[in-house]
Structure formats: structure tokens, C-alpha cells
Amino acid sequence: MSSILGESLMEIKSKLTDLGGDLKTQLKELDTRGIKWFQYDAKKEKLMKEGAETQKVFLNVGGQQFQTTLSTILKHPDTLLFNLIMTEQWDYKEELYLDRSFKYFKPILSYMRSLQVNLSSYKDEEVVEIAKEAKFYHMKEMVSYLENFAREVVFVAMEFSGEYRSGNQVAATNNVDDLNNHDDTSCMRGIATAYTGWIIIEFNREVEFDQVEIGGYRGNTNLYSSSNGVGASIKTSLDKQNWTTVGTINNSYSNGPFMHNVTSSRAKYIKFEHNSYVGIGYLRIIIGKK
């Protein structure tokens, strides 16, 4: 056996020995965690029986006082506040002071109470700060909730120049909620305007973006052409009064959702405007830089 091969085998044996030691350590840690969570569950159940739903808890976050119930905290295992109670580092009958932002604790407490929070009034950078605070409080589920929120722009309202009608037939559903279904790329539902068309879509919050995925309405091509809207200007606004042109609709959008690169802007509204017809069957705002 060569010395090189011998050294290699010895090295492998050493690694296997280390791996075995690591595995034993990990199994021991799992056992410890299992015991800990068994103890925590028993303690949580005891606190709930003792009236956690009516037991008031007082928090002082960054100088501002907050009040909730013990049961609200106990609903979120393995979070900072939960663990402080379980390990008896905090007597929940006494006020707890936390040197953190009270501004961003409000949405965190709201999420703890109802597993949801209205973030429409917060800017993107503020949502980032809320996520940082959620990480500090070990609110893993809320962090995921915020990440999903940050990726999605919801359309909450729509105005347009008027529906396209031929006899008793109306093109499109003209319902803004249909544009929120991004899983449906068929473009069979959406908004179709009459001649000299424009469509204004309102977002659930201000966002900065430089890409928009748009598809022409294709619900009834015998009644309304999927190319209606090609060349329409794409405009954005923060107040629905002052508009900035950021791009134009590409002719590829008539075949289905097509990614449009636009001038980066911050907006609460997007507008599609044409001196002819405009039909939108798919719309998605892409957050962030290309």
C-alpha cells in the first residue's frame, strides 16, 4: 500500500470518526430540544388553564407602552417573548422594556393577534424595517408573510374610458380583481376599452419598479382583437394627477404576457393610454431592479 493511499484512507477514517461524533452531538441536541418542547408545552397548557386569555401583559417598546394578553404571546412558540416567559427570564406580570422601535412593533403585535396585518400604508423601505424587527422577535412566520407581501403588488381599484360593446356583447369582464390572478396567464379575462382608450390601475401601496409584465385581452378575439393596445403609452403616478411616461406596450403582448422594461419609477398608479383601443388581460408589476 503506497504512503499516499495510506494517508488518504487515514484521512477518510478520521473524517468518518468526526462525522460519527457530529451525528451523536446532533442526536443529543434533538433529544434536548424534544425535552425542552415537552416542558414548554406542559407549561403553556398550565398557563392557559390559569387564565392566559384574560391575563394582561404590558410591554414598553422604545418608550411607548403596549398591552396585550398572555395567550397572544403563547400562540407563537419559539419566538423571543414566548421563550422569555418559558425560561422565566421575564415575569410576565411585570412590564418588560425592549429598546427597539415602537413604530415597527405595532404591525408585529397586530400580526401576533390575528396572523395578518394591513401594510398598505407602509412604504417598501418601511416593510424592510418591519421585517428586521420581526427577525429580532424571532417571528419566522411573519418574516415569510412579509417576504410574500414584498413580492406582490395588489390592484385595488380601476378606472377606464368605458367598456367596448358590440350590440348586446361586452368585451372583457372589466373587473380589476381578475388581474390579480397571476396564475392565470390565458388573458381570457380583464379590461377592454372603447375607442380612444385609457385604463388606470391603483396599487395597494407605493412601489418602485422597472419592469411590467403585460398581456393583451384575448377573451373573445372575434369581438375584440388581442393586439388592441399595441403602442399604448405606459405612465405612472403617485397622486393620479401628475403622470410620467415610462414606456410603451410592445406588440408581443398580443400573444400573451410579455415582460416590458420601463423607466424606473415610484408609483401608486399605472396608466395605459392609446388613441385607439386598449385591452389588458394580464398585468403584473415586478418589484426591484432588473
Coordinates of C-alpha atoms in Angstrom, one line a residue:
M1 CA 0.0 0.0 0.0
S2 CA 1.5 3.3 -1.0
S3 CA 2.0 6.0 1.6
I4 CA -0.2 8.4 -0.3
L5 CA -3.1 5.9 -0.3
G6 CA -2.5 5.1 3.3
E7 CA -2.6 8.7 4.3
S8 CA -5.8 9.1 2.2
L9 CA -7.5 6.2 4.0
M10 CA -6.4 7.5 7.4
E11 CA -7.9 10.9 6.5
I12 CA -11.2 9.3 5.4
K13 CA -11.3 7.3 8.6
S14 CA -10.7 10.4 10.6
K15 CA -13.5 12.3 8.8
L16 CA -15.8 9.3 9.4
T17 CA -14.9 9.4 13.1
D18 CA -15.6 13.1 13.2
L19 CA -18.9 12.6 11.4
G20 CA -19.9 10.0 13.9
G21 CA -19.2 12.4 16.7
D22 CA -21.1 15.1 15.0
L23 CA -24.1 12.8 14.5
K24 CA -24.1 11.9 18.2
T25 CA -23.9 15.5 19.1
Q26 CA -26.9 16.4 16.8
L27 CA -28.9 13.5 18.2
K28 CA -28.2 14.7 21.7
E29 CA -29.3 18.2 20.7
L30 CA -32.5 16.8 19.2
D31 CA -33.2 14.9 22.5
T32 CA -32.6 18.1 24.4
R33 CA -34.9 20.0 22.2
G34 CA -37.6 17.4 22.5
I35 CA -37.4 17.5 26.3
K36 CA -37.5 21.3 26.2
W37 CA -40.6 21.5 23.9
F38 CA -42.3 18.8 26.0
Q39 CA -41.7 21.0 29.1
Y40 CA -42.8 24.2 27.2
D41 CA -46.0 22.6 26.0
A42 CA -46.8 21.5 29.6
K43 CA -46.1 24.9 30.9
K44 CA -48.1 26.6 28.2
E45 CA -51.1 24.3 28.9
K46 CA -50.8 25.2 32.6
L47 CA -50.8 28.9 31.9
M48 CA -53.8 28.7 29.5
K49 CA -55.7 26.8 32.2
E50 CA -54.8 29.6 34.7
G51 CA -56.4 32.3 32.6
A52 CA -53.9 33.3 29.9
E53 CA -56.7 34.7 27.7
T54 CA -57.5 37.4 30.3
Q55 CA -54.1 37.9 31.8
K56 CA -52.9 41.3 30.6
V57 CA -49.2 41.7 29.6
F58 CA -47.5 45.1 29.5
L59 CA -44.6 45.9 27.1
N60 CA -42.6 49.1 26.9
V61 CA -41.0 49.2 23.4
G62 CA -38.7 52.2 22.8
G63 CA -40.6 54.3 25.4
Q64 CA -44.1 53.5 24.2
Q65 CA -46.3 51.2 26.2
F66 CA -48.3 48.3 24.6
Q67 CA -50.8 46.0 26.1
T68 CA -51.9 42.5 25.0
T69 CA -52.8 39.2 26.6
L70 CA -50.6 36.3 27.7
S71 CA -52.5 34.0 25.3
T72 CA -51.5 36.2 22.4
I73 CA -47.8 35.6 23.2
L74 CA -48.3 31.9 23.8
K75 CA -49.8 31.5 20.3
H76 CA -46.3 32.0 18.9
P77 CA -43.9 29.3 20.1
D78 CA -40.1 29.7 19.8
T79 CA -40.4 33.5 19.5
L80 CA -38.5 35.9 21.7
L81 CA -41.3 36.8 24.0
F82 CA -42.6 33.2 24.3
N83 CA -39.1 32.0 25.2
L84 CA -38.5 34.7 27.7
I85 CA -41.7 33.5 29.5
M86 CA -40.9 29.8 29.2
T87 CA -37.3 30.3 30.6
E88 CA -38.6 32.6 33.3
Q89 CA -36.3 35.4 32.2
W90 CA -39.3 37.6 32.2
D91 CA -42.0 37.7 34.8
Y92 CA -45.0 38.4 32.5
K93 CA -46.8 40.1 35.4
E94 CA -44.2 42.8 35.3
E95 CA -43.7 45.3 32.5
L96 CA -41.0 44.3 30.0
Y97 CA -38.8 47.0 28.5
L98 CA -37.4 46.5 25.0
D99 CA -35.0 49.0 23.4
R100 CA -36.5 48.6 19.9
S101 CA -38.6 50.7 17.5
F102 CA -42.2 51.2 18.8
K103 CA -43.2 52.3 15.3
Y104 CA -42.5 48.9 13.8
F105 CA -43.7 47.0 16.8
K106 CA -47.3 48.0 16.1
P107 CA -47.6 45.8 13.0
I108 CA -45.8 43.0 14.8
L109 CA -48.3 43.0 17.6
S110 CA -51.1 43.2 15.1
Y111 CA -49.8 40.1 13.4
M112 CA -49.4 38.3 16.7
R113 CA -53.1 38.9 17.4
S114 CA -54.6 38.0 14.1
L115 CA -51.9 36.4 11.9
Q116 CA -52.3 39.3 9.4
V117 CA -51.5 42.9 9.2
N118 CA -52.5 45.8 7.0
L119 CA -49.3 47.0 5.4
S120 CA -50.9 49.3 2.7
S121 CA -49.8 52.5 4.5
Y122 CA -46.1 51.4 4.7
K123 CA -43.5 52.1 2.0
D124 CA -41.2 49.4 0.7
E125 CA -38.3 50.5 2.9
E126 CA -40.6 50.5 5.9
V127 CA -41.7 46.9 5.2
V128 CA -38.0 46.0 5.2
E129 CA -37.6 47.6 8.6
I130 CA -40.6 45.7 9.9
A131 CA -39.0 42.5 8.6
K132 CA -35.8 43.3 10.5
E133 CA -37.8 43.8 13.7
A134 CA -39.8 40.6 13.1
K135 CA -36.4 38.7 12.9
F136 CA -35.3 40.3 16.2
Y137 CA -38.5 38.9 17.8
H138 CA -37.9 35.5 16.1
M139 CA -41.2 35.8 14.2
K140 CA -40.3 33.4 11.4
E141 CA -43.9 33.1 10.1
M142 CA -44.3 36.8 9.9
V143 CA -41.0 37.2 8.1
S144 CA -42.3 34.8 5.4
Y145 CA -45.6 36.8 5.4
L146 CA -43.6 40.0 4.8
E147 CA -41.5 38.4 2.1
N148 CA -44.6 37.3 0.2
F149 CA -46.1 40.8 0.6
A150 CA -43.0 42.4 -0.7
R151 CA -43.1 40.3 -3.9
E152 CA -46.7 41.1 -4.7
V153 CA -48.4 44.2 -5.8
V154 CA -52.2 44.0 -5.5
F155 CA -54.5 46.0 -7.7
V156 CA -57.3 47.6 -5.6
A157 CA -59.2 49.8 -8.0
M158 CA -59.6 50.6 -11.7
E159 CA -60.9 53.4 -13.9
F160 CA -61.2 53.3 -17.6
S161 CA -62.6 55.2 -20.6
G162 CA -65.6 52.9 -21.0
E163 CA -66.4 49.4 -22.0
Y164 CA -66.3 48.1 -25.5
R165 CA -69.7 46.9 -26.6
S166 CA -71.0 45.4 -29.9
G167 CA -74.7 45.1 -29.8
N168 CA -75.5 43.2 -26.6
Q169 CA -72.0 41.8 -26.3
V170 CA -69.5 43.4 -23.9
A171 CA -65.8 42.6 -24.3
A172 CA -63.9 41.5 -21.2
T173 CA -65.0 41.3 -17.5
N174 CA -63.8 44.8 -16.7
N175 CA -63.1 43.6 -13.2
V176 CA -59.7 44.7 -11.6
D177 CA -59.7 41.6 -9.4
D178 CA -59.2 39.4 -12.5
L179 CA -55.8 41.0 -13.0
N180 CA -54.7 39.9 -9.5
N181 CA -54.8 36.2 -10.5
H182 CA -51.2 35.9 -11.8
D183 CA -51.5 32.1 -12.0
D184 CA -53.9 32.6 -14.9
T185 CA -51.9 33.6 -18.0
S186 CA -54.6 32.9 -20.5
C187 CA -55.6 36.6 -20.8
M188 CA -59.2 35.5 -21.2
R189 CA -60.4 37.9 -18.5
G190 CA -59.5 41.5 -18.0
I191 CA -60.3 45.0 -19.2
A192 CA -61.2 46.2 -22.7
T193 CA -61.9 49.8 -23.6
A194 CA -63.9 51.6 -26.2
Y195 CA -62.2 53.8 -28.9
T196 CA -59.6 56.3 -27.6
G197 CA -59.0 54.2 -24.6
W198 CA -57.3 54.6 -21.3
I199 CA -57.0 52.4 -18.1
I200 CA -55.9 53.5 -14.7
I201 CA -55.0 50.8 -12.1
E202 CA -54.4 51.7 -8.4
F203 CA -51.9 49.7 -6.4
N204 CA -52.3 48.7 -2.7
R205 CA -49.2 50.7 -1.9
E206 CA -46.4 52.8 -3.4
V207 CA -43.8 50.7 -5.1
E208 CA -40.7 51.2 -7.1
F209 CA -40.3 49.1 -10.3
D210 CA -38.7 49.0 -13.7
Q211 CA -40.5 46.0 -15.2
V212 CA -44.1 45.3 -16.0
E213 CA -45.5 42.1 -17.4
I214 CA -48.5 42.8 -19.6
G215 CA -50.7 40.6 -21.8
G216 CA -53.4 41.8 -24.2
Y217 CA -57.0 40.8 -23.6
R218 CA -57.8 37.6 -25.6
G219 CA -61.2 36.6 -24.2
N220 CA -63.1 37.0 -27.5
T221 CA -60.8 37.6 -30.5
N222 CA -63.8 37.6 -32.8
L223 CA -65.2 40.6 -30.9
Y224 CA -62.0 42.3 -29.7
S225 CA -58.5 41.9 -31.2
S226 CA -55.7 40.9 -28.8
S227 CA -53.5 43.5 -30.5
N228 CA -55.7 46.3 -29.3
G229 CA -53.3 48.4 -27.1
V230 CA -50.1 47.8 -29.0
G231 CA -48.1 51.1 -28.9
A232 CA -50.1 52.4 -25.9
S233 CA -48.1 54.6 -23.6
I234 CA -47.4 53.3 -20.1
K235 CA -47.5 56.0 -17.5
T236 CA -47.0 56.1 -13.7
S237 CA -48.1 58.5 -10.9
L238 CA -48.0 58.9 -7.2
D239 CA -51.1 61.1 -7.0
K240 CA -53.2 60.3 -10.2
Q241 CA -52.6 63.9 -11.2
N242 CA -49.0 64.1 -12.4
W243 CA -48.1 61.4 -14.9
T244 CA -44.7 60.3 -16.2
T245 CA -44.4 58.2 -19.4
V246 CA -42.1 55.2 -18.7
G247 CA -42.6 53.1 -21.8
T248 CA -44.9 51.7 -24.5
I249 CA -46.7 48.4 -24.9
N250 CA -44.8 46.0 -27.2
N251 CA -46.6 44.2 -30.0
S252 CA -45.6 40.9 -28.5
Y253 CA -48.1 41.4 -25.7
S254 CA -50.9 40.3 -28.1
N255 CA -49.6 36.7 -27.9
G256 CA -49.8 36.6 -24.1
P257 CA -47.9 38.0 -21.1
F258 CA -44.8 39.9 -22.2
M259 CA -42.1 41.5 -20.0
H260 CA -41.7 45.2 -20.6
N261 CA -38.7 47.1 -19.4
V262 CA -39.7 50.6 -18.3
T263 CA -38.0 53.6 -16.9
S264 CA -37.6 53.1 -13.1
S265 CA -40.2 55.0 -11.2
R266 CA -42.0 55.0 -7.8
A267 CA -45.8 54.9 -8.2
K268 CA -49.2 54.2 -6.7
Y269 CA -50.9 54.2 -10.1
I270 CA -50.2 52.9 -13.6
K271 CA -52.0 54.1 -16.7
F272 CA -52.3 52.7 -20.2
E273 CA -53.3 55.3 -22.8
H274 CA -53.9 55.0 -26.6
N275 CA -55.6 56.9 -29.4
S276 CA -57.4 53.7 -30.3
Y277 CA -58.5 50.7 -28.2
V278 CA -56.7 49.2 -25.1
G279 CA -57.2 45.7 -23.8
I280 CA -55.4 44.3 -20.8
G281 CA -55.8 40.6 -19.9
Y282 CA -52.7 40.2 -17.7
L283 CA -50.8 42.6 -15.5
R284 CA -48.0 42.1 -13.0
I285 CA -45.7 44.7 -11.5
I286 CA -42.1 43.4 -11.0
I287 CA -40.6 44.8 -7.8
G288 CA -36.9 45.8 -7.7
K289 CA -34.2 46.3 -10.2
K290 CA -33.5 44.2 -13.3

